[in-house]
CSV table of C-alpha atoms in Angstrom, one decimal:
chain,number,residue,atom,x,y,z
A,28,ARG,CA,-4.9,-3.0,-33.7
A,29,ASP,CA,-7.1,0.2,-33.2
A,30,ASP,CA,-7.3,0.6,-29.3
A,31,ARG,CA,-10.5,2.6,-29.4
A,32,ASP,CA,-13.6,1.2,-27.8
A,33,GLY,CA,-16.3,-0.3,-30.1
A,34,VAL,CA,-14.2,-0.7,-33.2
A,35,ALA,CA,-15.5,-3.4,-35.7
A,36,LEU,CA,-13.2,-4.3,-38.6
A,37,ALA,CA,-13.9,-7.2,-41.0
A,38,GLY,CA,-15.7,-9.2,-38.7
A,39,MET,CA,-13.4,-8.6,-35.7
A,40,VAL,CA,-15.3,-6.7,-32.8
A,41,ARG,CA,-13.7,-5.3,-29.9
A,42,PHE,CA,-15.2,-6.1,-26.5
A,43,GLN,CA,-17.5,-3.5,-25.2
A,44,PRO,CA,-16.0,-0.9,-22.9
A,45,VAL,CA,-15.6,-2.3,-19.4
A,46,ARG,CA,-16.2,1.1,-18.1
A,47,ARG,CA,-19.9,0.7,-18.9
A,48,LEU,CA,-20.0,-2.0,-16.3
A,49,CYS,CA,-19.1,0.7,-13.7
A,50,SER,CA,-21.0,3.2,-12.0
A,51,ALA,CA,-19.9,6.8,-12.9
A,52,ALA,CA,-18.7,7.4,-9.3
A,53,ILE,CA,-15.9,4.8,-9.9
A,54,GLN,CA,-14.6,5.5,-13.2
A,55,ALA,CA,-10.9,4.6,-13.7
A,56,PRO,CA,-8.3,7.5,-14.0
A,57,ALA,CA,-6.8,7.7,-17.5
A,58,GLU,CA,-3.4,6.4,-18.2
A,59,ARG,CA,-0.6,8.8,-17.7
A,60,PRO,CA,-0.4,11.0,-20.9
A,61,GLU,CA,2.9,12.7,-20.1
A,62,LEU,CA,5.4,9.8,-20.7
A,63,SER,CA,5.2,6.9,-23.1
A,64,VAL,CA,5.6,3.3,-21.7
A,65,ARG,CA,9.1,3.2,-23.1
A,66,GLN,CA,9.9,6.5,-21.5
A,67,ARG,CA,8.7,5.2,-18.1
A,68,LEU,CA,10.6,1.9,-18.5
A,69,LYS,CA,13.8,3.8,-19.1
A,70,GLN,CA,13.4,5.8,-15.8
A,71,ILE,CA,12.9,2.7,-13.6
A,72,SER,CA,16.0,1.3,-11.9
A,73,VAL,CA,16.4,-2.5,-11.8
A,74,ASP,CA,16.2,-4.0,-8.4
A,75,PRO,CA,18.9,-6.8,-8.1
A,76,GLU,CA,16.6,-8.7,-5.6
A,77,LEU,CA,13.8,-8.8,-8.1
A,78,LEU,CA,16.0,-9.8,-10.9
A,79,ARG,CA,17.3,-12.8,-8.7
A,80,ARG,CA,13.7,-13.6,-8.0
A,81,ILE,CA,12.9,-13.6,-11.8
A,82,GLN,CA,15.9,-15.8,-12.5
A,83,LYS,CA,15.1,-18.3,-9.8
A,84,LEU,CA,11.7,-18.6,-11.1
A,85,GLY,CA,13.2,-19.3,-14.7
A,86,LEU,CA,11.2,-16.5,-16.0
A,87,GLY,CA,12.3,-13.9,-18.6
A,88,ARG,CA,13.3,-14.7,-22.2
A,89,ALA,CA,16.9,-15.5,-21.2
A,90,GLY,CA,15.7,-17.8,-18.5
A,91,THR,CA,16.3,-21.5,-18.7
A,92,ARG,CA,13.0,-23.3,-18.0
A,93,LEU,CA,12.6,-27.0,-17.6
A,94,LEU,CA,9.2,-27.8,-18.9
A,95,PRO,CA,7.5,-30.7,-17.0
A,96,HIS,CA,6.5,-33.8,-18.8
A,97,ALA,CA,2.7,-34.3,-19.3
A,98,SER,CA,2.8,-37.0,-16.9
A,99,GLN,CA,4.4,-34.8,-14.1
A,100,LEU,CA,1.7,-32.1,-14.9
A,101,ARG,CA,-1.0,-34.7,-14.3
A,102,GLN,CA,0.5,-35.9,-11.0
A,103,LEU,CA,0.8,-32.5,-9.8
A,104,GLY,CA,-2.7,-31.5,-10.5
A,105,ASP,CA,-4.1,-34.9,-9.2
A,106,ARG,CA,-2.1,-34.2,-5.9
A,107,VAL,CA,-3.0,-30.6,-5.4
A,108,LEU,CA,-6.7,-30.5,-6.9
A,109,GLY,CA,-7.7,-34.2,-7.5
A,110,ARG,CA,-9.4,-35.1,-10.9
A,111,VAL,CA,-10.9,-31.9,-12.2
A,112,SER,CA,-13.4,-31.8,-15.1
A,113,LEU,CA,-16.0,-29.3,-16.4
A,114,ILE,CA,-19.2,-29.5,-14.3
A,115,LYS,CA,-21.3,-26.6,-16.0
A,116,SER,CA,-21.1,-23.9,-18.6
A,117,GLY,CA,-23.6,-21.0,-18.7
A,118,LYS,CA,-24.2,-17.9,-20.9
A,119,SER,CA,-25.6,-16.2,-17.7
A,120,VAL,CA,-25.4,-16.6,-14.1
A,121,ALA,CA,-28.9,-17.9,-14.0
A,122,GLU,CA,-27.8,-20.9,-16.0
A,123,LEU,CA,-25.1,-21.8,-13.4
A,124,PRO,CA,-25.6,-24.1,-10.3
A,125,LYS,CA,-25.6,-21.9,-7.0
A,126,SER,CA,-22.2,-21.1,-5.3
A,127,ILE,CA,-22.0,-23.6,-2.3
A,128,THR,CA,-18.3,-23.1,-1.5
A,129,ALA,CA,-15.3,-21.2,-2.7
A,130,GLU,CA,-15.0,-20.2,-6.4
A,131,LEU,CA,-11.8,-18.8,-8.0
A,132,ALA,CA,-12.6,-16.9,-11.2
A,133,LEU,CA,-10.0,-16.2,-13.8
A,134,ALA,CA,-10.3,-12.7,-15.5
A,135,GLY,CA,-8.4,-10.5,-17.9
A,136,ARG,CA,-8.2,-9.3,-21.5
A,137,SER,CA,-8.9,-11.8,-24.3
A,138,ASN,CA,-6.0,-14.1,-25.0
A,139,VAL,CA,-4.2,-13.1,-21.9
A,140,GLY,CA,-3.7,-16.8,-21.0
A,141,LYS,CA,-6.7,-17.7,-18.5
A,142,SER,CA,-7.5,-20.9,-20.1
A,143,SER,CA,-3.8,-21.9,-20.4
A,144,LEU,CA,-3.3,-21.2,-16.8
A,145,LEU,CA,-6.2,-23.0,-15.6
A,146,ASN,CA,-5.0,-25.9,-17.7
A,147,ALA,CA,-1.5,-25.7,-15.9
A,148,MET,CA,-3.3,-25.5,-12.4
A,149,VAL,CA,-5.2,-28.8,-12.9
A,150,GLY,CA,-2.1,-30.5,-14.5
A,151,LYS,CA,-2.9,-30.4,-18.1
A,152,ARG,CA,-0.6,-29.1,-20.8
A,153,THR,CA,-1.8,-26.7,-23.5
A,154,GLY,CA,-0.3,-26.5,-27.0
A,155,ASN,CA,0.5,-23.2,-28.8
A,156,THR,CA,-2.6,-23.1,-31.1
A,157,ASN,CA,-4.9,-25.9,-30.3
A,158,THR,CA,-6.4,-27.5,-27.2
A,159,ARG,CA,-4.5,-30.3,-25.3
A,160,GLY,CA,-5.9,-29.4,-22.0
A,161,LEU,CA,-9.1,-29.2,-20.1
A,162,ALA,CA,-10.2,-25.7,-21.1
A,163,PRO,CA,-10.3,-24.8,-24.9
A,164,VAL,CA,-7.3,-22.7,-26.1
A,165,GLN,CA,-6.5,-21.1,-29.5
A,166,ASN,CA,-4.1,-18.4,-30.4
A,167,LYS,CA,-6.9,-16.0,-31.1
A,168,PRO,CA,-9.0,-13.7,-28.8
A,169,GLY,CA,-12.6,-14.6,-28.1
A,170,VAL,CA,-12.3,-18.5,-27.8
A,171,THR,CA,-14.0,-18.7,-24.2
A,172,ARG,CA,-17.6,-17.5,-24.7
A,173,THR,CA,-19.4,-18.8,-21.5
A,174,LEU,CA,-18.7,-19.0,-17.8
A,175,ASN,CA,-17.1,-22.3,-17.4
A,176,LEU,CA,-17.0,-24.1,-14.0
A,177,TYR,CA,-14.4,-26.8,-13.1
A,178,SER,CA,-14.2,-28.9,-10.2
A,179,ASN,CA,-13.2,-32.2,-8.9
A,180,SER,CA,-16.6,-32.5,-7.1
A,181,PRO,CA,-20.0,-31.2,-7.8
A,182,LYS,CA,-20.0,-29.9,-4.3
A,183,GLY,CA,-16.3,-28.9,-4.1
A,184,ALA,CA,-14.5,-25.7,-4.7
A,185,ARG,CA,-14.4,-24.5,-8.3
A,186,LEU,CA,-12.1,-22.9,-10.8
A,187,VAL,CA,-14.2,-20.6,-13.1
A,188,ASP,CA,-12.9,-19.6,-16.7
A,189,MET,CA,-14.6,-16.4,-17.7
A,190,PRO,CA,-14.7,-14.8,-21.3
A,191,GLY,CA,-12.0,-12.0,-21.7
A,192,TYR,CA,-12.6,-8.4,-22.1
A,193,GLY,CA,-10.9,-6.3,-25.0
A,194,PHE,CA,-10.6,-7.4,-28.5
A,195,ALA,CA,-12.4,-10.4,-29.6
A,196,PHE,CA,-13.7,-12.3,-32.8
A,197,ALA,CA,-17.2,-12.2,-32.2
A,198,GLU,CA,-20.5,-10.5,-33.2
A,199,PRO,CA,-21.4,-7.3,-31.2
A,200,SER,CA,-24.6,-9.0,-29.6
A,201,MET,CA,-22.6,-11.9,-28.5
A,202,VAL,CA,-20.0,-9.6,-26.9
A,203,ALA,CA,-22.5,-7.7,-25.1
A,204,GLY,CA,-23.9,-11.0,-23.6
A,205,TRP,CA,-20.4,-11.9,-22.3
A,206,GLN,CA,-19.9,-8.5,-20.7
A,207,GLU,CA,-23.4,-8.6,-18.9
A,208,ALA,CA,-22.6,-12.2,-17.7
A,209,MET,CA,-19.4,-11.3,-16.3
A,210,ARG,CA,-20.5,-8.2,-14.6
A,211,ARG,CA,-23.3,-10.0,-12.9
A,212,TYR,CA,-21.3,-13.0,-12.0
A,213,VAL,CA,-18.6,-10.8,-10.1
A,214,THR,CA,-21.0,-8.6,-8.5
A,215,GLU,CA,-23.8,-11.1,-7.6
A,216,ARG,CA,-22.0,-14.4,-7.1
A,217,GLY,CA,-21.4,-13.9,-3.2
A,218,SER,CA,-18.8,-14.0,-0.4
A,219,GLY,CA,-17.2,-17.3,-1.6
A,220,LEU,CA,-15.9,-15.7,-4.7
A,221,ARG,CA,-12.3,-14.9,-5.3
A,222,VAL,CA,-10.9,-13.4,-8.6
A,223,LEU,CA,-7.5,-13.9,-10.2
A,224,LEU,CA,-7.0,-11.0,-12.7
A,225,LEU,CA,-4.3,-11.8,-15.4
A,226,LEU,CA,-2.2,-9.0,-17.1
A,227,ASP,CA,-0.1,-9.6,-20.1
A,228,ALA,CA,3.6,-8.9,-19.0
A,229,ARG,CA,4.4,-7.5,-22.6
A,230,GLN,CA,1.8,-4.7,-22.1
A,231,SER,CA,1.2,-1.9,-19.6
A,232,LEU,CA,-1.9,-1.5,-17.5
A,233,ARG,CA,-4.5,-0.6,-20.0
A,234,GLN,CA,-7.6,1.5,-19.4
A,235,ALA,CA,-9.9,-1.5,-19.8
A,236,ASP,CA,-7.8,-3.3,-17.1
A,237,ARG,CA,-8.2,-0.3,-14.8
A,238,GLU,CA,-12.0,-0.2,-15.3
A,239,PHE,CA,-12.4,-4.0,-14.5
A,240,LEU,CA,-10.1,-3.8,-11.5
A,241,LEU,CA,-12.4,-0.9,-10.1
A,242,LEU,CA,-15.4,-2.9,-10.9
A,243,ILE,CA,-14.2,-5.9,-8.7
A,244,ASP,CA,-12.8,-3.7,-6.1
A,245,ARG,CA,-15.3,-0.8,-5.5
A,246,GLU,CA,-18.6,-2.3,-6.9
A,247,ALA,CA,-18.3,-6.2,-6.3
A,248,LYS,CA,-15.9,-5.6,-3.3
A,249,VAL,CA,-14.4,-9.1,-4.1
A,250,PRO,CA,-10.9,-10.1,-2.8
A,251,PHE,CA,-8.7,-10.5,-5.6
A,252,HIS,CA,-5.0,-11.3,-6.9
A,253,VAL,CA,-3.1,-10.2,-9.8
A,254,ALA,CA,-0.7,-12.1,-11.8
A,255,MET,CA,1.5,-11.1,-14.9
A,256,THR,CA,1.3,-13.8,-17.7
A,257,LYS,CA,3.7,-14.6,-20.5
A,258,CYS,CA,6.6,-13.7,-18.4
A,259,ASP,CA,8.8,-16.1,-20.4
A,260,LEU,CA,8.4,-13.8,-23.5
A,261,VAL,CA,10.0,-10.7,-22.0
A,262,ASP,CA,13.7,-10.1,-21.5
A,263,VAL,CA,14.7,-10.4,-18.0
A,264,THR,CA,15.7,-6.9,-17.4
A,265,GLU,CA,12.6,-5.5,-19.1
A,266,LEU,CA,10.3,-7.8,-17.2
A,267,ALA,CA,11.9,-6.5,-13.9
A,268,LYS,CA,11.1,-3.0,-15.0
A,269,ARG,CA,7.6,-3.9,-16.1
A,270,TYR,CA,6.8,-5.7,-13.1
A,271,VAL,CA,7.7,-2.4,-11.0
A,272,MET,CA,5.7,-0.3,-13.6
A,273,VAL,CA,2.6,-2.5,-13.2
A,274,ARG,CA,3.0,-2.6,-9.4
A,275,GLU,CA,3.1,1.2,-9.3
A,276,SER,CA,0.0,1.5,-11.5
A,277,LEU,CA,-2.0,-0.8,-9.3
A,278,ASP,CA,-0.9,1.1,-6.2
A,279,GLU,CA,-2.2,4.4,-7.9
A,280,LEU,CA,-5.6,2.9,-8.1
A,281,ASN,CA,-5.6,2.5,-4.2
A,282,LEU,CA,-7.2,-0.9,-4.5
A,283,GLN,CA,-8.8,-2.1,-1.1
A,284,HIS,CA,-9.4,-5.6,-1.9
A,285,MET,CA,-6.3,-6.6,-3.7
A,286,ARG,CA,-4.2,-9.4,-2.2
A,287,ARG,CA,-0.4,-8.7,-2.5
A,288,PRO,CA,2.1,-9.3,-3.9
A,289,LEU,CA,1.9,-9.2,-7.5
A,290,HIS,CA,2.5,-12.5,-9.1
A,291,MET,CA,4.4,-13.7,-12.3
A,292,VAL,CA,3.8,-16.8,-14.4
A,293,SER,CA,4.9,-18.1,-17.7
A,294,SER,CA,2.9,-18.7,-20.8
């Protein structure tokens, strides 16, 4: 795919540049031009302790993962969160109920795995291409088009599935609406908001990721965590190196509201 901003091809529209959400004073620094991703990976030494951690988690393409049965997922979700359901969807912040308690919003590039992770968190299994869980999932970018609030109670804490940024199958006007809704949500929602930003383990930190990170850190000033997704699709050694590379890239941004450590999850 063409990675330039604003590219439209055969009905496929790239998400509008995230940097337009940010003020000029907090523009993200450009990615390192001097070395390619592969060159950077070759220079990273593998930490044996990190390798052991990855193997213990059963991550990495060579890992042995025992997938839980659907009934086990339901029991886990019920025990931790209770019976979670969709309580409201909105195309704008004005269409959402007021925040009365904590909200955890899942953010990231389109197709990074936000809805799949949400389904796993509430004890639902998601298939490869179609929805089997609570949040709609398909193997193409741009499926989530509204701000979706999930909870086990109308007055309880909420999980929020947001549209992704980056490439998406959508009309330009619709994409612009998502972008504005996301910006207003993270900057205006209030002190109860926390963000979980997801990054694809197979990719480096992109410019759009950097700009969204600065939006929530500098402008919204929202506490947030970062997790690498799809860690079961990368070779164990390469995953360890990519983990270090992403961690270094995050450190370079001097993020004040990021809660460490950097996390890893499967797809």
